[in-house]
Short mmCIF file of C-alpha atoms in Angstrom, two decimals:
data_model
loop_
_atom_site.label_atom_id
_atom_site.label_comp_id
_atom_site.label_asym_id
_atom_site.label_seq_id
_atom_site.Cartn_x
_atom_site.Cartn_y
_atom_site.Cartn_z
CA ALA A 1 -29.14 0.35 -16.79
CA ALA A 2 -26.67 0.76 -13.95
CA SER A 3 -27.59 -2.67 -12.54
CA ALA A 4 -27.06 -4.41 -15.90
CA SER A 5 -23.56 -2.71 -16.22
CA THR A 6 -22.59 -3.93 -12.70
CA GLN A 7 -23.69 -7.48 -13.57
CA THR A 8 -21.68 -7.47 -16.77
CA ALA A 9 -18.52 -6.31 -14.93
CA ALA A 10 -18.99 -8.95 -12.24
CA SER A 11 -19.33 -11.74 -14.78
CA ALA A 12 -16.08 -10.53 -16.43
CA VAL A 13 -14.28 -10.87 -13.06
CA ALA A 14 -15.64 -14.30 -12.41
CA LYS A 15 -14.57 -15.65 -15.85
CA PRO A 16 -11.99 -18.41 -15.21
CA ARG A 17 -8.49 -18.18 -16.62
CA PRO A 18 -7.19 -20.93 -18.91
CA ALA A 19 -5.27 -23.80 -17.33
CA VAL A 20 -1.58 -24.01 -18.43
CA SER A 21 1.03 -26.67 -18.18
CA VAL A 22 4.63 -26.71 -19.51
CA GLY A 23 6.68 -29.74 -20.42
CA THR A 24 10.33 -30.16 -19.45
CA PRO A 25 12.51 -28.83 -22.32
CA LYS A 26 14.53 -31.29 -24.33
CA ALA A 27 17.90 -30.43 -25.85
CA SER A 28 19.03 -31.70 -29.18
CA PRO A 29 21.79 -32.83 -28.93
CA SER A 30 21.60 -33.19 -25.14
CA ASN A 31 25.10 -34.48 -24.65
CA HIS A 32 27.41 -33.25 -27.54
CA LYS A 33 31.01 -34.52 -27.83
CA GLY A 34 33.02 -33.34 -30.78
CA ASP A 35 33.72 -30.27 -32.89
CA CYS A 36 32.64 -26.81 -31.70
CA PRO A 37 30.98 -24.44 -32.17
CA VAL A 38 27.74 -26.46 -32.06
CA ASN A 39 24.09 -25.48 -32.19
CA VAL A 40 21.83 -26.91 -29.52
CA THR A 41 18.06 -26.69 -30.02
CA PHE A 42 15.70 -26.64 -26.93
CA SER A 43 12.02 -27.53 -27.40
CA SER A 44 9.18 -27.63 -24.92
CA THR A 45 5.46 -28.27 -25.26
CA VAL A 46 2.91 -25.85 -23.84
CA LYS A 47 -0.60 -27.25 -23.09
CA VAL A 48 -3.44 -24.67 -22.63
CA LYS A 49 -7.06 -25.41 -21.87
CA THR A 50 -8.53 -22.38 -23.61
CA VAL A 51 -11.84 -20.71 -22.70
CA ALA A 52 -11.93 -18.14 -25.44
CA SER A 53 -11.93 -18.22 -29.26
CA ARG A 54 -8.47 -16.53 -29.29
CA THR A 55 -5.88 -16.99 -26.48
CA THR A 56 -2.51 -15.16 -26.44
CA VAL A 57 0.41 -17.12 -24.94
CA ALA A 58 3.46 -15.15 -23.70
CA TYR A 59 6.61 -17.01 -22.76
CA ARG A 60 10.36 -16.76 -22.33
CA TRP A 61 13.37 -19.07 -21.90
CA LEU A 62 15.28 -19.16 -18.59
CA ARG A 63 18.96 -20.18 -18.78
CA GLY A 64 21.31 -21.78 -16.33
CA ASP A 65 23.74 -18.79 -16.63
CA GLY A 66 21.12 -16.46 -15.15
CA SER A 67 19.99 -14.89 -18.43
CA LYS A 68 16.56 -14.79 -19.92
CA SER A 69 15.34 -14.57 -23.51
CA LYS A 70 13.02 -11.79 -24.75
CA VAL A 71 9.34 -12.37 -24.17
CA LYS A 72 7.64 -13.86 -27.17
CA THR A 73 3.94 -14.43 -27.97
CA LEU A 74 1.77 -16.70 -30.02
CA VAL A 75 -1.97 -16.93 -30.55
CA LEU A 76 -4.09 -20.09 -30.09
CA LYS A 77 -7.40 -20.15 -31.96
CA GLY A 78 -10.54 -22.04 -30.80
CA LYS A 79 -11.69 -23.38 -27.46
CA GLY A 80 -10.61 -26.55 -25.78
CA VAL A 81 -7.21 -28.16 -25.05
CA LYS A 82 -4.40 -26.85 -27.31
CA LYS A 83 -0.84 -27.91 -27.54
CA VAL A 84 2.04 -26.01 -29.10
CA THR A 85 5.77 -26.66 -29.28
CA VAL A 86 8.17 -23.74 -28.96
CA LYS A 87 11.92 -23.87 -29.69
CA GLU A 88 15.10 -21.89 -29.11
CA THR A 89 18.53 -22.58 -30.67
CA SER A 90 21.81 -21.46 -28.96
CA LYS A 91 25.42 -21.70 -30.30
CA PHE A 92 28.14 -22.88 -27.89
CA LYS A 93 31.86 -22.43 -28.71
CA GLY A 94 33.31 -24.36 -25.80
CA ASP A 95 32.62 -26.82 -22.97
CA VAL A 96 29.56 -26.08 -21.00
CA LYS A 97 27.12 -27.89 -18.73
CA GLY A 98 23.81 -26.26 -18.02
CA TRP A 99 20.03 -26.19 -18.31
CA GLN A 100 17.15 -24.33 -19.77
CA ALA A 101 13.57 -23.94 -18.64
CA LEU A 102 10.48 -22.46 -20.21
CA GLN A 103 8.40 -19.89 -18.31
CA VAL A 104 4.89 -19.05 -19.45
CA LEU A 105 3.72 -15.55 -18.39
CA ALA A 106 0.29 -15.41 -19.90
CA PRO A 107 -2.58 -16.38 -19.81
CA ARG A 108 -1.38 -17.87 -16.50
CA THR A 109 2.12 -18.09 -14.99
CA ALA A 110 3.75 -21.55 -15.16
CA THR A 111 7.42 -22.63 -15.30
CA SER A 112 8.70 -26.00 -16.55
CA LYS A 113 11.31 -28.17 -14.82
CA LYS A 114 14.90 -27.73 -15.89
CA GLY A 115 16.08 -29.56 -19.02
CA ASN A 116 19.80 -30.38 -18.73
CA PHE A 117 22.42 -30.42 -21.52
CA ARG A 118 26.15 -30.81 -21.91
CA VAL A 119 28.63 -29.72 -24.59
CA SER A 120 32.13 -31.24 -24.67
CA CYS A 121 34.41 -29.91 -27.38
CA GLY A 122 37.27 -32.15 -28.46
CA GLY A 123 38.53 -34.83 -30.91
CA GLY A 124 41.37 -34.82 -33.43
CA ASP A 125 44.69 -33.36 -32.53
CA GLU A 126 45.21 -31.66 -29.12
CA GLY A 127 43.21 -28.49 -29.07
CA GLY A 128 41.81 -29.15 -32.50
CA GLY A 129 43.60 -26.13 -33.85
CA LYS A 130 41.15 -23.98 -31.75
CA GLU A 131 41.84 -21.49 -28.94
CA VAL A 132 41.11 -22.99 -25.55
CA ILE A 133 39.88 -20.89 -22.64
CA GLN A 134 39.78 -22.39 -19.19
CA VAL A 135 38.24 -20.90 -16.08
CA GLY A 136 40.64 -20.57 -13.19
CA VAL A 137 41.29 -23.23 -10.60
CA GLY A 138 38.47 -21.79 -8.57
CA ALA A 139 37.02 -18.77 -6.83
CA ARG A 140 37.47 -18.23 -3.18
CA ALA A 141 36.07 -15.77 -0.66
CA TRP A 142 37.03 -14.63 2.81
CA VAL A 143 35.45 -12.45 5.48
CA ASP A 144 36.67 -9.16 6.75
CA GLU A 145 34.79 -8.96 10.01
CA GLY A 146 35.82 -5.40 10.70
CA ASP A 147 34.46 -3.99 7.49
CA CYS A 148 31.47 -6.34 7.15
CA ARG A 149 32.40 -7.39 3.70
CA ALA A 150 33.79 -10.35 1.66
CA THR A 151 36.13 -10.16 -1.27
CA LEU A 152 35.62 -12.81 -3.99
CA VAL A 153 38.84 -13.65 -5.90
CA GLY A 154 38.94 -15.61 -9.13
CA ARG A 155 41.56 -16.64 -11.56
CA ILE A 156 41.15 -16.91 -15.34
CA THR A 157 43.63 -18.84 -17.46
CA ALA A 158 43.91 -18.96 -21.25
CA SER A 159 45.96 -21.00 -23.64
CA SER A 160 46.85 -17.92 -25.68
CA PRO A 161 46.47 -14.14 -25.17
CA THR A 162 42.85 -13.09 -25.59
CA TRP A 163 40.08 -10.82 -24.23
CA VAL A 164 37.77 -12.62 -21.81
CA ARG A 165 34.29 -11.38 -20.76
CA TYR A 166 33.29 -12.68 -17.27
CA ARG A 167 30.74 -12.07 -14.62
CA TRP A 168 30.19 -12.88 -10.94
CA VAL A 169 26.99 -14.68 -9.85
CA VAL A 170 26.16 -14.48 -6.10
CA ASN A 171 23.25 -16.51 -4.74
CA GLY A 172 21.90 -16.99 -8.23
CA ASP A 173 22.00 -13.36 -9.28
CA VAL A 174 24.48 -11.61 -11.61
CA VAL A 175 26.06 -8.83 -9.49
CA ASP A 176 29.18 -7.76 -11.47
CA GLY A 177 30.94 -8.32 -14.80
CA ASP A 178 33.75 -6.91 -16.96
CA VAL A 179 36.26 -7.68 -19.76
CA VAL A 180 39.80 -8.48 -19.01
CA ARG A 181 42.91 -9.19 -21.15
CA VAL A 182 44.34 -12.55 -20.29
CA SER A 183 47.90 -13.48 -21.41
CA SER A 184 48.22 -16.73 -19.49
CA SER A 185 46.30 -16.00 -16.29
CA ALA A 186 44.63 -13.04 -14.50
CA LYS A 187 42.95 -12.41 -11.20
CA VAL A 188 39.55 -10.79 -10.93
CA PHE A 189 37.75 -9.51 -7.86
CA HIS A 190 34.32 -8.59 -6.53
CA VAL A 191 33.65 -7.15 -3.10
CA ILE A 192 30.35 -7.95 -1.32
CA ARG A 193 29.41 -5.24 1.17
CA PRO A 194 26.11 -6.19 2.88
CA ARG A 195 24.46 -4.23 5.67
CA HIS A 196 24.13 -7.21 7.91
CA ASN A 197 25.21 -10.86 8.35
CA LEU A 198 24.99 -12.69 4.99
CA ARG A 199 25.83 -16.16 3.81
CA GLY A 200 25.55 -17.87 0.45
CA TRP A 201 27.64 -18.91 -2.57
CA ALA A 202 29.35 -17.43 -5.57
CA VAL A 203 30.53 -18.57 -9.06
CA LEU A 204 32.80 -16.94 -11.59
CA GLU A 205 31.33 -17.41 -15.08
CA ILE A 206 33.11 -16.99 -18.40
CA VAL A 207 30.76 -15.58 -21.02
CA ASP A 208 32.91 -14.99 -24.10
CA PRO A 209 34.80 -16.29 -26.17
CA VAL A 210 33.45 -19.54 -24.63
CA ARG A 211 31.05 -20.42 -21.81
CA ASN A 212 32.46 -21.91 -18.72
CA SER A 213 32.26 -21.51 -14.89
CA SER A 214 34.34 -22.05 -11.84
CA ASN A 215 33.51 -24.19 -8.91
CA ARG A 216 30.85 -22.93 -6.48
CA VAL A 217 32.41 -21.24 -3.39
CA GLY A 218 30.47 -20.63 -0.18
CA PHE A 219 30.89 -17.63 2.06
CA LYS A 220 29.60 -16.32 5.36
CA ILE A 221 29.92 -12.66 6.29
CA TRP A 222 29.70 -11.64 9.90
CA CYS A 223 29.15 -8.03 10.75
CA LYS A 224 30.10 -6.79 14.19
CA ASP A 225 27.69 -3.89 13.93
CA GLU A 226 24.51 -4.90 12.00
CA SER A 227 23.19 -1.36 11.76
CA PRO A 228 21.91 0.27 9.75
CA LYS A 229 19.05 -2.13 9.52
CA VAL A 230 17.18 -2.15 6.22
CA THR A 231 13.41 -2.89 6.14
CA ALA A 232 10.76 -2.69 3.41
CA SER A 233 7.01 -2.72 3.11
CA VAL A 234 4.59 -2.52 0.19
CA SER A 235 0.94 -1.43 -0.11
CA ALA A 236 -1.60 -2.09 -2.94
CA PRO A 237 -3.72 0.62 -4.60
CA SER A 238 -7.38 0.69 -3.49
CA SER A 239 -9.72 -1.51 -5.54
CA TYR A 240 -10.89 0.27 -8.69
CA THR A 241 -14.16 0.08 -10.53
CA GLY A 242 -14.66 2.13 -13.67
CA THR A 243 -13.63 2.58 -17.23
CA CYS A 244 -10.42 0.93 -18.57
CA PRO A 245 -7.58 0.96 -19.46
CA VAL A 246 -6.30 2.47 -16.15
CA THR A 247 -3.00 2.77 -14.35
CA ARG A 248 -2.77 1.86 -10.64
CA ASN A 249 0.35 2.31 -8.52
CA PHE A 250 1.78 -0.03 -5.96
CA THR A 251 3.73 1.87 -3.30
CA GLY A 252 6.79 0.56 -1.48
CA THR A 253 8.58 2.05 1.54
CA ILE A 254 12.28 1.27 2.17
CA ALA A 255 13.75 2.38 5.45
CA VAL A 256 17.15 2.39 7.18
CA SER A 257 17.85 2.86 10.86
CA GLU A 258 20.89 5.10 10.18
CA GLY A 259 23.77 5.56 7.75
CA ARG A 260 24.47 6.69 4.15
CA GLY A 261 24.63 4.67 0.92
CA SER A 262 22.56 2.76 -1.61
CA VAL A 263 20.13 -0.06 -0.95
CA LYS A 264 19.44 -2.57 -3.67
CA TYR A 265 15.92 -3.89 -4.20
CA ARG A 266 13.65 -5.34 -6.79
CA TRP A 267 9.87 -5.76 -7.37
CA ILE A 268 8.39 -9.25 -7.45
CA ARG A 269 5.43 -9.01 -9.95
CA ASN A 270 2.95 -11.89 -9.81
CA GLY A 271 5.74 -14.17 -8.64
CA VAL A 272 8.27 -12.97 -11.27
CA ALA A 273 11.36 -11.01 -10.12
CA GLY A 274 12.21 -7.75 -11.92
CA SER A 275 15.61 -6.17 -12.38
CA TRP A 276 17.57 -4.81 -9.45
CA GLN A 277 17.20 -1.09 -8.62
CA ASP A 278 19.00 1.25 -6.21
CA VAL A 279 17.58 3.83 -3.78
CA TYR A 280 20.14 6.22 -2.09
CA PHE A 281 20.10 7.34 1.56
CA GLY A 282 22.18 10.50 2.16
CA GLY A 283 21.15 11.76 5.61
CA HIS A 284 21.57 10.68 9.18
CA GLY A 285 19.43 8.69 11.53
CA TYR A 286 16.23 6.96 10.56
CA GLN A 287 15.35 7.58 6.92
CA THR A 288 12.66 6.32 4.49
CA ARG A 289 12.32 6.37 0.69
CA THR A 290 9.14 5.76 -1.24
CA VAL A 291 9.23 3.77 -4.52
CA THR A 292 6.37 2.98 -6.84
CA ASP A 293 5.62 0.32 -9.46
CA PRO A 294 2.80 1.06 -12.00
CA TRP A 295 0.19 -1.47 -13.11
CA SER A 296 -1.52 -0.77 -16.43
CA ALA A 297 -4.80 -2.70 -16.44
CA SER A 298 -6.80 -2.99 -19.74
CA ALA A 299 -9.18 -5.75 -18.37
CA SER A 300 -10.71 -6.77 -15.10
CA GLY A 301 -8.38 -8.76 -12.82
CA THR A 302 -5.84 -8.71 -10.01
CA SER A 303 -2.14 -8.09 -9.76
CA LYS A 304 0.30 -8.92 -6.91
CA ARG A 305 3.47 -7.25 -5.80
CA ALA A 306 6.14 -7.70 -3.19
CA ILE A 307 9.64 -6.16 -2.65
CA GLU A 308 12.82 -8.19 -2.26
CA LEU A 309 15.87 -6.63 -0.62
CA TYR A 310 19.31 -7.66 -1.91
CA HIS A 311 20.30 -9.14 1.39
CA GLY A 312 17.54 -11.74 0.98
CA SER A 313 14.45 -10.56 2.96
CA THR A 314 11.17 -10.15 1.03
CA THR A 315 8.01 -8.33 2.10
CA GLY A 316 4.58 -9.90 2.22
CA THR A 317 2.62 -9.97 -1.01
CA VAL A 318 -0.18 -7.47 -1.54
CA GLU A 319 -2.95 -7.60 -4.22
CA GLY A 320 -4.60 -4.89 -6.22
CA LYS A 321 -8.02 -5.34 -7.98
CA VAL A 322 -9.49 -3.70 -11.04
CA THR A 323 -13.05 -4.10 -12.25
CA CYS A 324 -13.60 -2.63 -15.70
CA GLU A 325 -17.07 -1.33 -16.49
CA ALA A 326 -18.46 -0.56 -19.92
CA PRO A 327 -18.98 3.25 -20.30
CA ALA A 328 -22.50 4.37 -19.76
CA PRO A 329 -24.49 4.77 -23.10
CA GLU A 330 -24.90 8.33 -24.36
CA VAL A 331 -28.23 9.87 -23.29
CA LYS A 332 -30.16 11.43 -26.19
CA VAL A 333 -32.82 14.10 -25.83
CA TRP A 334 -35.18 15.80 -28.41
CA VAL A 335 -38.35 17.82 -28.66
CA VAL A 336 -41.27 15.63 -29.76
CA GLY A 337 -42.27 17.71 -32.75
CA GLU A 338 -45.90 16.66 -33.12
CA SER A 339 -46.57 17.58 -29.46
CA VAL A 340 -45.62 21.29 -29.79
CA SER A 341 -48.45 23.78 -30.09
CA ALA A 342 -49.23 27.46 -29.28
CA THR A 343 -52.87 28.88 -29.18
CA GLN A 344 -54.13 32.44 -28.66
CA THR A 345 -57.70 32.78 -27.23
CA ALA A 346 -59.75 35.83 -26.23
CA SER A 347 -62.77 36.29 -24.08
CA THR A 348 -62.87 40.13 -24.26
CA CYS A 349 -61.03 41.81 -27.06
CA PRO A 350 -58.55 43.37 -27.33
CA ALA A 351 -57.39 41.29 -24.28
CA ALA A 352 -56.30 37.69 -24.93
CA SER A 353 -54.11 34.81 -23.58
CA LEU A 354 -51.40 32.94 -25.39
CA SER A 355 -50.49 29.40 -24.14
CA GLY A 356 -48.02 26.85 -25.44
CA SER A 357 -47.19 23.23 -24.69
CA GLY A 358 -44.67 20.63 -25.81
CA GLN A 359 -43.01 17.37 -24.83
CA ILE A 360 -39.29 16.57 -24.39
CA TYR A 361 -38.01 12.97 -24.58
CA ALA A 362 -34.74 11.62 -22.91
CA SER A 363 -33.33 8.13 -23.52
CA GLY A 364 -31.97 7.93 -19.94
CA ALA A 365 -31.27 9.74 -16.71
CA THR A 366 -30.05 13.30 -17.40
CA THR A 367 -30.64 16.99 -16.68
CA ILE A 368 -31.29 19.46 -19.56
CA ASN A 369 -32.11 23.15 -19.96
CA TYR A 370 -35.17 24.18 -22.00
CA ARG A 371 -36.49 27.55 -23.16
CA TRP A 372 -39.86 28.84 -24.59
CA THR A 373 -39.58 32.02 -26.68
CA VAL A 374 -42.39 34.06 -28.33
CA ASP A 375 -41.25 36.11 -31.29
CA GLY A 376 -37.63 35.80 -29.98
CA VAL A 377 -38.39 36.84 -26.40
CA THR A 378 -38.00 34.26 -23.58
CA VAL A 379 -41.23 33.64 -21.67
CA SER A 380 -40.34 30.44 -19.85
CA SER A 381 -37.12 28.46 -19.08
CA GLY A 382 -35.47 26.23 -16.61
CA PRO A 383 -33.73 22.91 -15.89
CA LEU A 384 -35.64 19.65 -16.50
CA VAL A 385 -34.49 16.52 -14.55
CA PHE A 386 -34.98 12.96 -15.94
CA THR A 387 -34.35 10.13 -13.47
CA GLU A 388 -35.02 7.57 -16.21
CA ALA A 389 -35.93 7.32 -19.80
CA GLY A 390 -39.27 8.94 -20.65
CA THR A 391 -41.20 12.07 -21.79
CA LYS A 392 -41.93 15.29 -19.83
CA THR A 393 -44.32 18.14 -20.72
CA VAL A 394 -43.26 21.86 -20.46
CA SER A 395 -45.78 24.71 -21.04
CA PHE A 396 -46.25 28.49 -20.64
CA THR A 397 -49.18 31.06 -20.52
CA LYS A 398 -48.74 34.70 -21.52
CA GLU A 399 -51.22 37.67 -21.63
CA THR A 400 -51.57 39.34 -25.05
CA ASN A 401 -53.85 41.85 -26.72
CA GLY A 402 -54.87 39.25 -29.30
CA THR A 403 -54.46 41.59 -32.28
CA HIS A 404 -51.35 39.98 -33.69
CA GLY A 405 -50.18 36.47 -34.69
CA GLY A 406 -46.62 35.23 -34.24
CA SER A 407 -44.36 32.27 -33.58
CA ALA A 408 -43.46 30.25 -30.45
CA LYS A 409 -40.37 28.09 -30.14
CA LEU A 410 -39.50 25.27 -27.68
CA ALA A 411 -35.68 24.75 -27.61
CA ILE A 412 -33.21 22.46 -25.69
CA ASP A 413 -29.74 23.76 -25.08
CA GLY A 414 -27.47 21.98 -27.56
CA ALA A 415 -30.16 19.53 -28.73
CA GLY A 416 -32.46 21.28 -31.20
CA ALA A 417 -35.80 23.16 -31.19
CA GLN A 418 -39.34 23.20 -32.66
CA THR A 419 -41.21 26.33 -33.82
CA VAL A 420 -45.02 26.71 -34.21
CA ASN A 421 -47.16 29.66 -35.39
CA PHE A 422 -50.20 31.17 -33.71
CA ASN A 423 -52.93 33.45 -35.15
CA ALA A 424 -54.51 36.80 -34.06
CA VAL A 425 -57.96 36.43 -32.41
CA CYS A 426 -58.97 40.13 -32.03
CA GLN A 427 -59.49 42.62 -34.91
CA ALA A 428 -57.15 45.64 -34.74
#
């Protein structure tokens, strides 16, 4: 039975995953010129070569402003090549130039190419009677070598007093954001404080009441003292074989050579980056912190993890493996009723001998406790070991005077019993 279970689990691991491809999203309209706000619909085709009668597809939209949609799912029925078109509609209130891509997360990770679009609001009299928000003439950054930092400075201008929501994007990640009251123009700032030399680019984005962005500005930060150095490593849980669902933990270690403060990091799960998290170091000298990331597995498979530090370095990828086995079938035991007997015999009265015999059946490997009793008194008992399914015989012999009859019972702890009667063989 154990061999068959192992073969079943192995075949589940070897089962191939469906092939997935994603078409480049198309925007409709792709280049709008005219009145705003305007709705733009993005559509993309997902092609799946299914291997099961029901296949769940999980996906989300990636946007050029760094945001992501919620994860959505759909179910494909039947085996073979299946195609499905998914759509998302967004409303734009002002000029914007950007892109959207579709990322499939299950049954296999795949990301489309970027589908570009552009919205130009205008036409009619100047301003069209609408409020116009323009991003500042640019964002600029400079380097303070002494403090190992760079301050990003941006200017936001507006045609009339209004509240403006903005955010800073550094090297493709949103790192800061706020709301500011703009009468005609306002300056906004963000300070980058890395722990070592860092270079890259930054953009100031307007989120509301319209979408817009500044020019991209490059920066290079030079730190005279690059300590404390930050390093990270990650280890996978040991391979697991057993019942599912099960939770396995990936373990990461983040270390600094010295210093106090927070270190920003995020988990990379099967190639998909998670949200940024912080770990704090408050002591002196070399310090380490342990972080964990749980993996809840409900089926056989593998999962990969890595840790990315905010300054750009990423650990090697490790892989955990889970093999789900079906639970062992319940073993059943019982007394074979027709096999139970008790007989009293005498050669010289009033001396006699009482003997009993019975069979116990088990449907698989197990250990049970049995007991023979005569008129309620235990005369034989003990454990009985089965290494496989089958029948075993248990018996007893007891001296009697042969002048009385009675009852004998063969019982299994927690699994029933069988009682038989025996007769007197000697006259009183």
